[in-house]
Tab-separated table of C-alpha atoms in Angstrom:
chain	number	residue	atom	x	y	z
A	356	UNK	CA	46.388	107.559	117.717
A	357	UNK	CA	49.909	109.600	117.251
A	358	UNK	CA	50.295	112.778	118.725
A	359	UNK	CA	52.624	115.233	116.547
A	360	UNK	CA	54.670	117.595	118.934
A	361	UNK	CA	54.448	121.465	118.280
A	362	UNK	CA	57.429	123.454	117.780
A	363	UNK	CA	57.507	126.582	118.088
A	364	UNK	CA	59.112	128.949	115.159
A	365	UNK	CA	61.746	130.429	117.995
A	366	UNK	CA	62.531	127.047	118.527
A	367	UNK	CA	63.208	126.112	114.504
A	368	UNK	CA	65.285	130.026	115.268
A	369	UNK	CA	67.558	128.500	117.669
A	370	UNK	CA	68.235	125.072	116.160
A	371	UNK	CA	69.254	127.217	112.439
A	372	UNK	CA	71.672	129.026	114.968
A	373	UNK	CA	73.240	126.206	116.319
A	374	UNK	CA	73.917	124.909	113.015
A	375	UNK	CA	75.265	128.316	111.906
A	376	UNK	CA	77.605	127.705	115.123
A	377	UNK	CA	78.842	124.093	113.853
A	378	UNK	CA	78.541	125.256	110.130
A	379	UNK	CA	81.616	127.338	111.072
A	380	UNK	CA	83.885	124.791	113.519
A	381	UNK	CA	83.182	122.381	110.014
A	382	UNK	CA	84.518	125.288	107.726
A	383	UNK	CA	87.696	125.643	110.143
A	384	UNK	CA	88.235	121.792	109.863
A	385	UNK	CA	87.612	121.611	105.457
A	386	UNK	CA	90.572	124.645	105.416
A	387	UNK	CA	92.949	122.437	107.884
A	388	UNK	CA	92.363	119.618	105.542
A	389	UNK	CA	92.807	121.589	102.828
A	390	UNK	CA	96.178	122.676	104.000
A	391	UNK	CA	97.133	119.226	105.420
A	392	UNK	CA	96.817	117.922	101.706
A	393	UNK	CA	98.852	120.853	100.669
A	394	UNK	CA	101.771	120.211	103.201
A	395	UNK	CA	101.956	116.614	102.399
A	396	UNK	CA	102.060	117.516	98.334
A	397	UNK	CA	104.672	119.714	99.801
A	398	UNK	CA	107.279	117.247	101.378
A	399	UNK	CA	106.015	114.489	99.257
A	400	UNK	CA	107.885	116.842	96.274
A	401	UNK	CA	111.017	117.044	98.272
A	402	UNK	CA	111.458	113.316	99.298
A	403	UNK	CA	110.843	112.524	95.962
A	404	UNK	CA	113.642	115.298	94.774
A	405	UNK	CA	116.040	114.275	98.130
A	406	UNK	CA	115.275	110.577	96.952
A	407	UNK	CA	116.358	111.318	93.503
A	408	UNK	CA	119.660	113.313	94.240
A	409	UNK	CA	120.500	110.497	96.470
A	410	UNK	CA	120.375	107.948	94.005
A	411	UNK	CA	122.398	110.331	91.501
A	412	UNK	CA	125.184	110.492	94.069
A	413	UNK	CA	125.138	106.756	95.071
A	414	UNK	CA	125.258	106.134	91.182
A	415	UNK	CA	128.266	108.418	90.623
A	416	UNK	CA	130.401	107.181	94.308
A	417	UNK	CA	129.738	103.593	92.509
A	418	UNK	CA	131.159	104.730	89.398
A	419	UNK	CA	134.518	106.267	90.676
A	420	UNK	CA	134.859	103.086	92.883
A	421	UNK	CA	134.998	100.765	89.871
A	422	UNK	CA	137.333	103.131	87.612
A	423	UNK	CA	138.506	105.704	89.191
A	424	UNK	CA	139.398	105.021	92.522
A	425	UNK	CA	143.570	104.013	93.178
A	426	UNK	CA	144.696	101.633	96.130
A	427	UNK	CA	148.026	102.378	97.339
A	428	UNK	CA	147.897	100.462	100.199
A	429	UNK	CA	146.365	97.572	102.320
A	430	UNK	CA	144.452	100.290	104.497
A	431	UNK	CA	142.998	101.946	101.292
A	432	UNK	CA	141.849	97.987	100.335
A	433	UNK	CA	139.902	97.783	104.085
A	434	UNK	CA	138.552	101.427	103.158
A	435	UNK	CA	137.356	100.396	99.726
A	436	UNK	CA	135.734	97.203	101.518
A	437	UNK	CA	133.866	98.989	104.088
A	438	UNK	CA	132.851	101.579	101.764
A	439	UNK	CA	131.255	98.704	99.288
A	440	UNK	CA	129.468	97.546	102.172
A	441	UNK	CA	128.047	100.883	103.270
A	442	UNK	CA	126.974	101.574	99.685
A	443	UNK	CA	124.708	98.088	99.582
A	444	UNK	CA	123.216	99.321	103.061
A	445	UNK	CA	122.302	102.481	101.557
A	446	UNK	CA	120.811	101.242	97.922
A	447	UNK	CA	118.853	98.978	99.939
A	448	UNK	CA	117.319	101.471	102.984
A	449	UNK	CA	116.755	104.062	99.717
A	450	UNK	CA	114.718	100.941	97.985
A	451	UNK	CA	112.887	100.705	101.618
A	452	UNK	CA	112.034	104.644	101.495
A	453	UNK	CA	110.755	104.206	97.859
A	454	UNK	CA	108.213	101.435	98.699
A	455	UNK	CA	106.979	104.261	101.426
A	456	UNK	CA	106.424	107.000	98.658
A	457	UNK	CA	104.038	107.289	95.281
A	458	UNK	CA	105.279	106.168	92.504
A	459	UNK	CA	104.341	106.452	88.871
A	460	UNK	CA	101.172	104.947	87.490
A	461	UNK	CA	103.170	103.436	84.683
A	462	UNK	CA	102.539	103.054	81.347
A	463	UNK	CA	99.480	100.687	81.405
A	464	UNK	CA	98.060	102.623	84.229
A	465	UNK	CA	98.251	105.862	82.032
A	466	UNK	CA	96.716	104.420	79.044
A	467	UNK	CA	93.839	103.611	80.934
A	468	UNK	CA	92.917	105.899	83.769
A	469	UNK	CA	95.478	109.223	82.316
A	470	UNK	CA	96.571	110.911	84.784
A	471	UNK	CA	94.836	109.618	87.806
A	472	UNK	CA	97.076	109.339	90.999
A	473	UNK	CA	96.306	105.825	92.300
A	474	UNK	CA	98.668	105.872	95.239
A	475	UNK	CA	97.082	105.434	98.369
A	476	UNK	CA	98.580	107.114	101.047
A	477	UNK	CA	97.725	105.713	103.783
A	478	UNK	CA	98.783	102.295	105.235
A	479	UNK	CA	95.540	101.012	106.480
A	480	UNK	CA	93.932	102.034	103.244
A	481	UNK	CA	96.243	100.176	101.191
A	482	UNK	CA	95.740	96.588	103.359
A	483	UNK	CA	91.786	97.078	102.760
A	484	UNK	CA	92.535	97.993	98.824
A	485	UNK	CA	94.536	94.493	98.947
A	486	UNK	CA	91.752	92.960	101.047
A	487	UNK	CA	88.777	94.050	98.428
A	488	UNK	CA	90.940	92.769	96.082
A	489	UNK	CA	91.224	89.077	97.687
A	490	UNK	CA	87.429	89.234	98.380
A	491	UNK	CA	86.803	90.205	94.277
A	492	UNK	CA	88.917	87.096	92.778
A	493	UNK	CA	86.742	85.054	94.999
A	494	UNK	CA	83.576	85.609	94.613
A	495	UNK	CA	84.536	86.317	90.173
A	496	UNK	CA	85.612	82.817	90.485
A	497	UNK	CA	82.662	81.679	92.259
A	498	UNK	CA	80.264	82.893	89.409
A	499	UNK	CA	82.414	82.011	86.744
A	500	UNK	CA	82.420	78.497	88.382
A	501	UNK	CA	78.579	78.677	88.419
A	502	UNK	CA	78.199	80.025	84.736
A	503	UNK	CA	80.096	77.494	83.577
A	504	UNK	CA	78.367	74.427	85.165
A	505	UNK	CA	74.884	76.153	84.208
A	506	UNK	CA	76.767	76.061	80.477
A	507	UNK	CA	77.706	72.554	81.003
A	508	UNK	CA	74.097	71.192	82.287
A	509	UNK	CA	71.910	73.643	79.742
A	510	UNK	CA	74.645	74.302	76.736
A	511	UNK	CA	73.085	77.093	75.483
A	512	UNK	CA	75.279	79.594	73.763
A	513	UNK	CA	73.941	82.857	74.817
A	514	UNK	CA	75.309	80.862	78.541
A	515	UNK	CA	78.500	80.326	76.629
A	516	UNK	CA	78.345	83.941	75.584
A	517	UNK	CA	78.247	85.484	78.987
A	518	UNK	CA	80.589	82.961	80.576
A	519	UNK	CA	83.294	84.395	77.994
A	520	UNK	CA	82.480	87.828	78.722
A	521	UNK	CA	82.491	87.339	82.342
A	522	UNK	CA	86.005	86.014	81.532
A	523	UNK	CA	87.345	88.726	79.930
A	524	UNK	CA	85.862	91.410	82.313
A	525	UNK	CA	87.133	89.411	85.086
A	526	UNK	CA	91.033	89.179	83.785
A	527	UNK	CA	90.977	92.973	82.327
A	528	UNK	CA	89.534	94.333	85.660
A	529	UNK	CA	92.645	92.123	87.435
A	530	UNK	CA	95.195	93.398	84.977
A	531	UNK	CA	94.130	97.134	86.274
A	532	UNK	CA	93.943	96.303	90.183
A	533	UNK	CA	97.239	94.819	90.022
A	534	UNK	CA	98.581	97.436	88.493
A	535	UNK	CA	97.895	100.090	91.312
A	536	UNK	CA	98.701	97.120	94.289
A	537	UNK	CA	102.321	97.235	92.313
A	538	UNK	CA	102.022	101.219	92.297
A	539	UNK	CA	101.096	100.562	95.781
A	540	UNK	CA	104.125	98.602	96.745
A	541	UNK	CA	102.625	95.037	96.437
A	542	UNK	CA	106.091	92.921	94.922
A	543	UNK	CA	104.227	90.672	92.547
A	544	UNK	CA	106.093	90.737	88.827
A	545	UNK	CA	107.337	88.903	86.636
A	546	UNK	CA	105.353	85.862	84.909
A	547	UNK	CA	102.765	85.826	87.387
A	548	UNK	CA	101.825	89.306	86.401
A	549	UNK	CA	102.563	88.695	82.515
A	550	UNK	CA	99.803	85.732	83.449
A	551	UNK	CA	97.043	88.310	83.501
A	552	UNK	CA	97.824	90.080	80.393
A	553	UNK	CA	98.084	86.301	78.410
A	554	UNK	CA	94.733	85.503	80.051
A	555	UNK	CA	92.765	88.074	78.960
A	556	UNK	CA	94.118	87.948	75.818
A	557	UNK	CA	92.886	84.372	75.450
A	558	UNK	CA	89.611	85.279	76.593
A	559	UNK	CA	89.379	87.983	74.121
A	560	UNK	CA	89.951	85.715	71.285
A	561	UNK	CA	87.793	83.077	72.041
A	562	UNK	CA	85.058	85.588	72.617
A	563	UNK	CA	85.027	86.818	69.048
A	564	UNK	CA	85.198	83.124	67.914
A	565	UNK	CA	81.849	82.577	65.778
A	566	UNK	CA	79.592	79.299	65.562
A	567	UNK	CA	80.706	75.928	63.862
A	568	UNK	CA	81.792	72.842	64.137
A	569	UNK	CA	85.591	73.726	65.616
A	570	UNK	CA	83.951	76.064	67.896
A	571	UNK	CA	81.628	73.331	68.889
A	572	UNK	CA	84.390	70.667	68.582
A	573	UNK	CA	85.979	72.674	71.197
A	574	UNK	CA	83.428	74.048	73.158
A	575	UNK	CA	82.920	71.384	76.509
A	576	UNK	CA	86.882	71.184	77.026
A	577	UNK	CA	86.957	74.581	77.522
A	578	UNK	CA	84.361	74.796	79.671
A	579	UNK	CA	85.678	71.632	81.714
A	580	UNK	CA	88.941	73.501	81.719
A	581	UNK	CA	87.066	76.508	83.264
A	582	UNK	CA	85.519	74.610	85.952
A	583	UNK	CA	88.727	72.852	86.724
A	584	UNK	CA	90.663	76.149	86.994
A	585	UNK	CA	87.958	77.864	88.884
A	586	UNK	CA	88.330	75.191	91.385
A	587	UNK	CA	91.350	75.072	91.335
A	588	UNK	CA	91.659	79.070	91.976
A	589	UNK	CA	89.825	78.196	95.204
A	590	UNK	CA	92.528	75.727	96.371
A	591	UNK	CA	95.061	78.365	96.043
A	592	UNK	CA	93.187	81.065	97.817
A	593	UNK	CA	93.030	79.220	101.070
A	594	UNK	CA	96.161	77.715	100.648
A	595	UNK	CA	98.365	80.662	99.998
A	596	UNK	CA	96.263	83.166	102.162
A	597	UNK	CA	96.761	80.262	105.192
A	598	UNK	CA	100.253	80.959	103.943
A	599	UNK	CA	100.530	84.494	103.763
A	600	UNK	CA	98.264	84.820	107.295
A	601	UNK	CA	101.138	82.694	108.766
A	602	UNK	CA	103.984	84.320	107.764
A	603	UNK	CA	102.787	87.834	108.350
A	604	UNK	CA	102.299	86.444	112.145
A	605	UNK	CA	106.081	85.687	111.894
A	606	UNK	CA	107.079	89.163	110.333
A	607	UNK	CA	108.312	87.149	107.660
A	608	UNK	CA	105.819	88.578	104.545
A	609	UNK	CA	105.698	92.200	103.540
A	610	UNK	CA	101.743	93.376	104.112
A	611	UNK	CA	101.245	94.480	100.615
A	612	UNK	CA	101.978	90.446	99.352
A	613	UNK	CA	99.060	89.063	97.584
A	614	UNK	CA	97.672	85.607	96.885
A	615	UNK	CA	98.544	84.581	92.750
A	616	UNK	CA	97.635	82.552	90.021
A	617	UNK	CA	100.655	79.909	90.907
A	618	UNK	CA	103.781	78.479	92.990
A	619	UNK	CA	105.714	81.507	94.807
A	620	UNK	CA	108.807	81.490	97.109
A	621	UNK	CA	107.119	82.229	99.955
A	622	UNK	CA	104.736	79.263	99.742
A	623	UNK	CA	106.234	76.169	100.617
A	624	UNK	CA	104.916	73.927	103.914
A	625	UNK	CA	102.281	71.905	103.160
A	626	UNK	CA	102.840	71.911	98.970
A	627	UNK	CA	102.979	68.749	98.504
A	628	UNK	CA	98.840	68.806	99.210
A	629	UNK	CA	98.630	71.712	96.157
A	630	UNK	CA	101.379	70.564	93.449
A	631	UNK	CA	99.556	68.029	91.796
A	632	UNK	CA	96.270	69.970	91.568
A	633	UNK	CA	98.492	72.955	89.825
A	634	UNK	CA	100.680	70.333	87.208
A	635	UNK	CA	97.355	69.355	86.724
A	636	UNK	CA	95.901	72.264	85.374
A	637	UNK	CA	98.793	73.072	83.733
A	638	UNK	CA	98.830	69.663	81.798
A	639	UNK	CA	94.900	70.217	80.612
A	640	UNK	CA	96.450	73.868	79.156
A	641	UNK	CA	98.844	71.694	76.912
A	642	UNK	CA	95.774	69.412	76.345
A	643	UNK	CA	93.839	72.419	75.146
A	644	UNK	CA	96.866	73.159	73.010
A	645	UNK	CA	97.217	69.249	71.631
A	646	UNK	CA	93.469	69.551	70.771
A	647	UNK	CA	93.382	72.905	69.288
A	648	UNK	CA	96.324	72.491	67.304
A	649	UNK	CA	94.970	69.298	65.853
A	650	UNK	CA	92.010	71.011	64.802
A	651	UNK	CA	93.651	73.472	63.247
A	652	UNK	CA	95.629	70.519	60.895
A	653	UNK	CA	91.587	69.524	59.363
A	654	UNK	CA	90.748	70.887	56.031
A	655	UNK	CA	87.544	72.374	57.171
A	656	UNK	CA	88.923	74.662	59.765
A	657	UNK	CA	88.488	78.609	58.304
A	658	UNK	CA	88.697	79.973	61.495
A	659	UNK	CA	92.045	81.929	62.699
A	660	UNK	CA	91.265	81.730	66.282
A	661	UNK	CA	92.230	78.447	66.589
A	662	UNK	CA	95.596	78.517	65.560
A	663	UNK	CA	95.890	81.431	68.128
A	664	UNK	CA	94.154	79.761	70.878
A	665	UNK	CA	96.765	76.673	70.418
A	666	UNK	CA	99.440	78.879	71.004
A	667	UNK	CA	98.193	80.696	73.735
A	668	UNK	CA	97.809	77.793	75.339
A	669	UNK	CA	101.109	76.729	74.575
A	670	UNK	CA	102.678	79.575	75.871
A	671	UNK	CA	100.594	79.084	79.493
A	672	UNK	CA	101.555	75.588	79.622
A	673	UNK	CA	105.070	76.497	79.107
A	674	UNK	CA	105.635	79.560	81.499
A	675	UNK	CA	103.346	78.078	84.423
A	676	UNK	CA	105.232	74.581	83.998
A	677	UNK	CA	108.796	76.232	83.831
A	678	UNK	CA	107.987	78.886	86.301
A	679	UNK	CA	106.914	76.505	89.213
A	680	UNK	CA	109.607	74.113	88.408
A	681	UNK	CA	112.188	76.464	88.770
A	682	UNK	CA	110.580	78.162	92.046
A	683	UNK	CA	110.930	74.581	93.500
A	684	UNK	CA	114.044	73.927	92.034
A	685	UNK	CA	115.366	77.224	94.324
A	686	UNK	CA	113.648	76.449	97.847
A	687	UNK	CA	114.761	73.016	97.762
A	688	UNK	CA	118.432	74.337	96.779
A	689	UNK	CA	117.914	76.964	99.744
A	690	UNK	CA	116.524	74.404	102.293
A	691	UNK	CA	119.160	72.126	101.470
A	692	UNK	CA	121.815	75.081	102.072
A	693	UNK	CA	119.992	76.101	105.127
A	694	UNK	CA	119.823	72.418	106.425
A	695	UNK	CA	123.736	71.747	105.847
A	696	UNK	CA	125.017	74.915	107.834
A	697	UNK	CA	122.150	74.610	110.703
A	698	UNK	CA	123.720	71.175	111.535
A	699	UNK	CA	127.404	72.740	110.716
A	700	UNK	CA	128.815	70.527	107.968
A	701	UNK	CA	130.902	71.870	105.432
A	702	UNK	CA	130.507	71.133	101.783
A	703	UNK	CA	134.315	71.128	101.174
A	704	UNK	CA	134.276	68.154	104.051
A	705	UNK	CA	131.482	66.085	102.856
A	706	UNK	CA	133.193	65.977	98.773
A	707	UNK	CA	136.796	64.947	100.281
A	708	UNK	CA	134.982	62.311	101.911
């Protein structure tokens, strides 16, 4: 049987007072915080004002220098040299201290959350904001990989239903996290970002697509194409995160880099293993378009979402296709380059021969 122990009331007395005691060392600490977050508002205003004036002035030396500035002399040509070079090495240290301060949520940021600042000031937070957002495409693309089997064993459409909302929540929600890891410094831009906004789009559209026979005509290949780019999602994650884990070890990758939805510069050894899983996919996205756009030639076909789809799908095919091609194009141009002056042949040399 359990014994309860007896306290006595000058004992409960004593305890209150000790709290009292740490109630005010916890007050002392809430008004140093308070005036911590005050101070850094403080010289976060006059970076952000020192930043700005310095840009002005750079901006205005660069203008004089192009049509202003005379050159008497051979001296005045070395000056003008040397001061070009000094103005490069400051635009790019003032592009170094602007990836250290907040920036502006941007215009798709302030449609949705207002004025929220999303900047995370802190180094360490912003890694684990980029980490939770690694861990959330994965397991997304898990379930939507699941969903869309289940749809593909049971076709049911209420299945089919969820699997498209999933998709649209899924690609809306990344549209917004990107957003504040680019507020946050992370470099990704231009089509693999636009790939987002195109993607949720689609999603959107075939959503609100009702029940017949184009819908149904259509309906497996896009969940096929679903499972394949789920997989396929998975492929790249370990890929370019074995990537990005290597060349962080090297101090090669900034920290704020992020795995994508296909081919960047910085991945490159062991591609020839991913390539023809991502031509792949991107051949059963102009598939999708073939289909859809051959549906939309038959007599029966009312509904405007296929037309839309078609070219949607289009447009992926074509920027993912072009995209990667011209990323590969560049690294082999660059690793040729680099392999020609590492052994120390001249270009000039090798065409006279």
């Amino acid at each position: 049987m359990e014994t309860t122990e007896v306290i006595s009331i000058q004992q409960l007395k004593s305890d209150l007072d000790a709290l009292d005691e740490e109630n005010v060392r916890l007050e002392s600490l809430l008004r140093d915080f308070q005036q911590a977050i005050h101070d850094c508002h403080k010289v976060e205003g006059n970076c952000l004002k020192e930043v700005h004036h310095q840009e002005y002035r750079l901006s205005q030396i660069e203008e004089s220098l192009k049509k202003s500035c005379k050159i008497s002399s051979q001296e005045d040509e070395i000056i003008k040299k040397e001061i070009e070079e000094r103005l490069v090495v400051r635009r790019n240290r003032l592009e170094e201290v602007n990836l250290n301060l907040p920036r502006n949520n941007g215009p798709y940021l302030k449609v949705i959350l207002g004025g929220i600042n999303v900047n995370l000031m802190d180094k360490e937070l912003k890694f684990r904001y980029k980490e939770q957002y690694e861990k959330f495409k994965l397991v997304v693309n898990a379930l939507i990989l699941f969903v869309a089997l289940l749809d593909l064993v049971v076709s049911y459409r209420v299945i089919d239903a969820f699997l498209h909302f999933l998709l649209v929540w899924y690609h809306c929600t990344l549209t917004i996290r990107e957003s504040i890891l680019v507020v946050n410094g992370s470099r990704i831009k231009g089509w693999w970002r636009a790939l987002q906004f195109i993607t949720g789009i689609k999603a959107g559209i075939i959503i609100v697509w009702p029940d017949g026979v184009m819908y149904d005509l259509f309906r497996n290949q896009f969940v096929w194409y679903i499972v394949y780019t789920s997989f396929l999602q998975f492929l790249q994650f370990h890929y370019q995160h074995s990537c990005l884990y290597r060349l962080r070890a090297l101090g090669e990758r900034y920290d704020m880099d992020i795995t994508i939805q296909g081919f960047h510069s910085w991945m490159w050894k062991g591609l020839g293993f991913l390539l023809p899983f991502l031509y792949l996919g991107y051949l059963f996205q102009f598939y999708n378009a073939y289909t859809l756009y051959e549906l939309s030639k038959r007599p029966d076909c009312l509904e405007w979402q296929v037309p839309v789809s078609c070219l949607i799908f289009a447009v992926l095919f074509l920027g993912n296709t072009i995209t990667t091609s011209l990323v590969i194009q560049e690294k082999i141009k660059e690793r040729v380059f680099n392999h020609i002056h590492s052994h120390g042949c001249c270009p000039e040399k090798d065409k006279s021969s």
